[in-house]
Amino acid sequence: MESDPPSAVRLVRELSAPVDHVWHAWTAPDWVRRWFGSDPRGTVRSARLDVRPGGTFQVAFVDGDGLEHACRGTYLAVEPMRRLVFTWTWQSEPGVETQVTVELQPSGSGTRLELEHAKLSPSSAHDYQAGWGRTFDKLQRALAPDR
């Protein structure tokens, strides 16, 4: 029996913040704590990031209902203010490694963020398209100047 091939989700979001702010939101632990996770009521418990090729990250967060999550990975490419590529593994799915690419481009006074989460298993319990969409909503709120 053959398994389904891995798939990918792609999202594009126009953010009303300059590229350097969006970059720091992805690469500075104090910023990641402000927005990471798809539950609008969720909070980040810890964020450790060593943003360099071969460096690792680990983020632990809890949903509004108390369900805890943790993900970790390794940075494969780091092009400051432009591009991040990293592996992604959920603590709850050991041995299942996916890959995330984040690209940033200036867009007017804001930033165009493009994300691809690839090598996804169709059997994964996660709805990555919806999850990243809600996560980006939180990111936009964290970047809002009146925050």
PDB file of N, CA and C in Angstrom, residues 73-120:
ATOM      1  N   GLY A  73      13.059  22.818  15.630  1.00  0.00           N
ATOM      2  CA  GLY A  73      13.613  22.623  14.309  1.00  0.00           C
ATOM      3  C   GLY A  73      15.017  23.179  14.214  1.00  0.00           C
ATOM      4  N   THR A  74      15.542  23.092  13.007  1.00  0.00           N
ATOM      5  CA  THR A  74      16.890  23.553  12.699  1.00  0.00           C
ATOM      6  C   THR A  74      16.810  24.530  11.534  1.00  0.00           C
ATOM      7  N   TYR A  75      17.526  25.638  11.654  1.00  0.00           N
ATOM      8  CA  TYR A  75      17.578  26.616  10.564  1.00  0.00           C
ATOM      9  C   TYR A  75      18.477  26.086   9.456  1.00  0.00           C
ATOM     10  N   LEU A  76      17.948  26.032   8.257  1.00  0.00           N
ATOM     11  CA  LEU A  76      18.689  25.558   7.088  1.00  0.00           C
ATOM     12  C   LEU A  76      19.269  26.719   6.291  1.00  0.00           C
ATOM     13  N   ALA A  77      18.539  27.848   6.249  1.00  0.00           N
ATOM     14  CA  ALA A  77      18.995  29.049   5.535  1.00  0.00           C
ATOM     15  C   ALA A  77      18.528  30.275   6.304  1.00  0.00           C
ATOM     16  N   VAL A  78      19.415  31.247   6.437  1.00  0.00           N
ATOM     17  CA  VAL A  78      19.094  32.503   7.106  1.00  0.00           C
ATOM     18  C   VAL A  78      19.660  33.624   6.241  1.00  0.00           C
ATOM     19  N   GLU A  79      18.778  34.384   5.610  1.00  0.00           N
ATOM     20  CA  GLU A  79      19.164  35.543   4.804  1.00  0.00           C
ATOM     21  C   GLU A  79      18.498  36.747   5.451  1.00  0.00           C
ATOM     22  N   PRO A  80      19.231  37.462   6.323  1.00  0.00           N
ATOM     23  CA  PRO A  80      18.633  38.528   7.120  1.00  0.00           C
ATOM     24  C   PRO A  80      17.751  39.478   6.318  1.00  0.00           C
ATOM     25  N   MET A  81      16.606  39.763   6.904  1.00  0.00           N
ATOM     26  CA  MET A  81      15.583  40.669   6.381  1.00  0.00           C
ATOM     27  C   MET A  81      14.917  40.131   5.113  1.00  0.00           C
ATOM     28  N   ARG A  82      15.219  38.889   4.724  1.00  0.00           N
ATOM     29  CA  ARG A  82      14.694  38.375   3.471  1.00  0.00           C
ATOM     30  C   ARG A  82      14.101  36.982   3.546  1.00  0.00           C
ATOM     31  N   ARG A  83      14.818  36.015   4.157  1.00  0.00           N
ATOM     32  CA  ARG A  83      14.380  34.622   4.011  1.00  0.00           C
ATOM     33  C   ARG A  83      14.878  33.766   5.169  1.00  0.00           C
ATOM     34  N   LEU A  84      13.985  32.905   5.653  1.00  0.00           N
ATOM     35  CA  LEU A  84      14.307  31.876   6.637  1.00  0.00           C
ATOM     36  C   LEU A  84      13.806  30.542   6.101  1.00  0.00           C
ATOM     37  N   VAL A  85      14.609  29.510   6.252  1.00  0.00           N
ATOM     38  CA  VAL A  85      14.173  28.148   5.939  1.00  0.00           C
ATOM     39  C   VAL A  85      14.553  27.308   7.154  1.00  0.00           C
ATOM     40  N   PHE A  86      13.577  26.539   7.673  1.00  0.00           N
ATOM     41  CA  PHE A  86      13.861  25.729   8.844  1.00  0.00           C
ATOM     42  C   PHE A  86      13.020  24.464   8.845  1.00  0.00           C
ATOM     43  N   THR A  87      13.546  23.449   9.521  1.00  0.00           N
ATOM     44  CA  THR A  87      12.769  22.226   9.708  1.00  0.00           C
ATOM     45  C   THR A  87      11.776  22.473  10.837  1.00  0.00           C
ATOM     46  N   TRP A  88      10.763  21.614  10.892  1.00  0.00           N
ATOM     47  CA  TRP A  88       9.696  21.765  11.892  1.00  0.00           C
ATOM     48  C   TRP A  88       9.285  20.373  12.348  1.00  0.00           C
ATOM     49  N   THR A  89       9.322  20.146  13.648  1.00  0.00           N
ATOM     50  CA  THR A  89       8.864  18.890  14.230  1.00  0.00           C
ATOM     51  C   THR A  89       8.019  19.214  15.455  1.00  0.00           C
ATOM     52  N   TRP A  90       6.814  18.648  15.501  1.00  0.00           N
ATOM     53  CA  TRP A  90       5.970  18.769  16.695  1.00  0.00           C
ATOM     54  C   TRP A  90       6.455  17.771  17.735  1.00  0.00           C
ATOM     55  N   GLN A  91       6.462  18.170  18.980  1.00  0.00           N
ATOM     56  CA  GLN A  91       6.792  17.239  20.060  1.00  0.00           C
ATOM     57  C   GLN A  91       5.821  16.060  20.046  1.00  0.00           C
ATOM     58  N   SER A  92       4.568  16.322  19.677  1.00  0.00           N
ATOM     59  CA  SER A  92       3.535  15.282  19.662  1.00  0.00           C
ATOM     60  C   SER A  92       3.641  14.352  18.455  1.00  0.00           C
ATOM     61  N   GLU A  93       4.507  14.664  17.485  1.00  0.00           N
ATOM     62  CA  GLU A  93       4.696  13.823  16.305  1.00  0.00           C
ATOM     63  C   GLU A  93       6.193  13.584  16.090  1.00  0.00           C
ATOM     64  N   PRO A  94       6.851  12.926  17.056  1.00  0.00           N
ATOM     65  CA  PRO A  94       8.296  12.708  16.913  1.00  0.00           C
ATOM     66  C   PRO A  94       8.612  11.930  15.642  1.00  0.00           C
ATOM     67  N   GLY A  95       9.719  12.322  15.019  1.00  0.00           N
ATOM     68  CA  GLY A  95      10.145  11.632  13.804  1.00  0.00           C
ATOM     69  C   GLY A  95       9.495  12.148  12.535  1.00  0.00           C
ATOM     70  N   VAL A  96       8.518  13.053  12.651  1.00  0.00           N
ATOM     71  CA  VAL A  96       7.857  13.632  11.480  1.00  0.00           C
ATOM     72  C   VAL A  96       8.421  15.039  11.294  1.00  0.00           C
ATOM     73  N   GLU A  97       9.292  15.195  10.299  1.00  0.00           N
ATOM     74  CA  GLU A  97       9.950  16.474  10.062  1.00  0.00           C
ATOM     75  C   GLU A  97       9.413  17.106   8.788  1.00  0.00           C
ATOM     76  N   THR A  98       8.977  18.359   8.906  1.00  0.00           N
ATOM     77  CA  THR A  98       8.499  19.115   7.758  1.00  0.00           C
ATOM     78  C   THR A  98       9.445  20.300   7.561  1.00  0.00           C
ATOM     79  N   GLN A  99       9.144  21.143   6.591  1.00  0.00           N
ATOM     80  CA  GLN A  99      10.041  22.266   6.302  1.00  0.00           C
ATOM     81  C   GLN A  99       9.243  23.533   6.039  1.00  0.00           C
ATOM     82  N   VAL A 100       9.680  24.627   6.644  1.00  0.00           N
ATOM     83  CA  VAL A 100       9.015  25.918   6.510  1.00  0.00           C
ATOM     84  C   VAL A 100       9.975  26.898   5.835  1.00  0.00           C
ATOM     85  N   THR A 101       9.451  27.637   4.849  1.00  0.00           N
ATOM     86  CA  THR A 101      10.186  28.719   4.199  1.00  0.00           C
ATOM     87  C   THR A 101       9.383  29.995   4.387  1.00  0.00           C
ATOM     88  N   VAL A 102      10.034  31.018   4.919  1.00  0.00           N
ATOM     89  CA  VAL A 102       9.430  32.324   5.126  1.00  0.00           C
ATOM     90  C   VAL A 102      10.210  33.326   4.290  1.00  0.00           C
ATOM     91  N   GLU A 103       9.510  34.045   3.417  1.00  0.00           N
ATOM     92  CA  GLU A 103      10.151  35.064   2.593  1.00  0.00           C
ATOM     93  C   GLU A 103       9.473  36.399   2.839  1.00  0.00           C
ATOM     94  N   LEU A 104      10.289  37.440   2.979  1.00  0.00           N
ATOM     95  CA  LEU A 104       9.813  38.789   3.242  1.00  0.00           C
ATOM     96  C   LEU A 104      10.233  39.711   2.114  1.00  0.00           C
ATOM     97  N   GLN A 105       9.295  40.570   1.700  1.00  0.00           N
ATOM     98  CA  GLN A 105       9.591  41.569   0.669  1.00  0.00           C
ATOM     99  C   GLN A 105       8.929  42.877   1.058  1.00  0.00           C
ATOM    100  N   PRO A 106       9.632  44.014   0.867  1.00  0.00           N
ATOM    101  CA  PRO A 106       8.964  45.297   1.102  1.00  0.00           C
ATOM    102  C   PRO A 106       7.752  45.425   0.189  1.00  0.00           C
ATOM    103  N   SER A 107       6.692  46.000   0.724  1.00  0.00           N
ATOM    104  CA  SER A 107       5.466  46.201  -0.044  1.00  0.00           C
ATOM    105  C   SER A 107       4.846  47.512   0.426  1.00  0.00           C
ATOM    106  N   GLY A 108       5.103  48.586  -0.319  1.00  0.00           N
ATOM    107  CA  GLY A 108       4.659  49.904   0.132  1.00  0.00           C
ATOM    108  C   GLY A 108       5.346  50.224   1.448  1.00  0.00           C
ATOM    109  N   SER A 109       4.564  50.598   2.456  1.00  0.00           N
ATOM    110  CA  SER A 109       5.141  50.873   3.781  1.00  0.00           C
ATOM    111  C   SER A 109       5.125  49.626   4.663  1.00  0.00           C
ATOM    112  N   GLY A 110       4.682  48.509   4.096  1.00  0.00           N
ATOM    113  CA  GLY A 110       4.590  47.270   4.857  1.00  0.00           C
ATOM    114  C   GLY A 110       5.466  46.163   4.307  1.00  0.00           C
ATOM    115  N   THR A 111       5.033  44.937   4.561  1.00  0.00           N
ATOM    116  CA  THR A 111       5.805  43.758   4.174  1.00  0.00           C
ATOM    117  C   THR A 111       4.878  42.701   3.593  1.00  0.00           C
ATOM    118  N   ARG A 112       5.334  42.107   2.512  1.00  0.00           N
ATOM    119  CA  ARG A 112       4.650  40.944   1.954  1.00  0.00           C
ATOM    120  C   ARG A 112       5.354  39.720   2.527  1.00  0.00           C
ATOM    121  N   LEU A 113       4.623  38.912   3.267  1.00  0.00           N
ATOM    122  CA  LEU A 113       5.154  37.702   3.860  1.00  0.00           C
ATOM    123  C   LEU A 113       4.606  36.508   3.082  1.00  0.00           C
ATOM    124  N   GLU A 114       5.508  35.670   2.607  1.00  0.00           N
ATOM    125  CA  GLU A 114       5.113  34.433   1.930  1.00  0.00           C
ATOM    126  C   GLU A 114       5.650  33.276   2.738  1.00  0.00           C
ATOM    127  N   LEU A 115       4.790  32.337   3.055  1.00  0.00           N
ATOM    128  CA  LEU A 115       5.192  31.159   3.816  1.00  0.00           C
ATOM    129  C   LEU A 115       4.795  29.914   3.051  1.00  0.00           C
ATOM    130  N   GLU A 116       5.725  28.961   3.016  1.00  0.00           N
ATOM    131  CA  GLU A 116       5.413  27.630   2.504  1.00  0.00           C
ATOM    132  C   GLU A 116       5.793  26.631   3.595  1.00  0.00           C
ATOM    133  N   HIS A 117       4.833  25.802   3.968  1.00  0.00           N
ATOM    134  CA  HIS A 117       5.098  24.714   4.912  1.00  0.00           C
ATOM    135  C   HIS A 117       4.979  23.433   4.090  1.00  0.00           C
ATOM    136  N   ALA A 118       6.128  22.795   3.847  1.00  0.00           N
ATOM    137  CA  ALA A 118       6.215  21.682   2.904  1.00  0.00           C
ATOM    138  C   ALA A 118       6.541  20.373   3.604  1.00  0.00           C
ATOM    139  N   LYS A 119       6.470  19.318   2.801  1.00  0.00           N
ATOM    140  CA  LYS A 119       6.743  17.948   3.261  1.00  0.00           C
ATOM    141  C   LYS A 119       5.744  17.510   4.323  1.00  0.00           C
ATOM    142  N   LEU A 120       4.489  18.011   4.180  1.00  0.00           N
ATOM    143  CA  LEU A 120       3.443  17.685   5.141  1.00  0.00           C
ATOM    144  C   LEU A 120       2.850  16.319   4.836  1.00  0.00           C
TER     145      LEU A 120
END
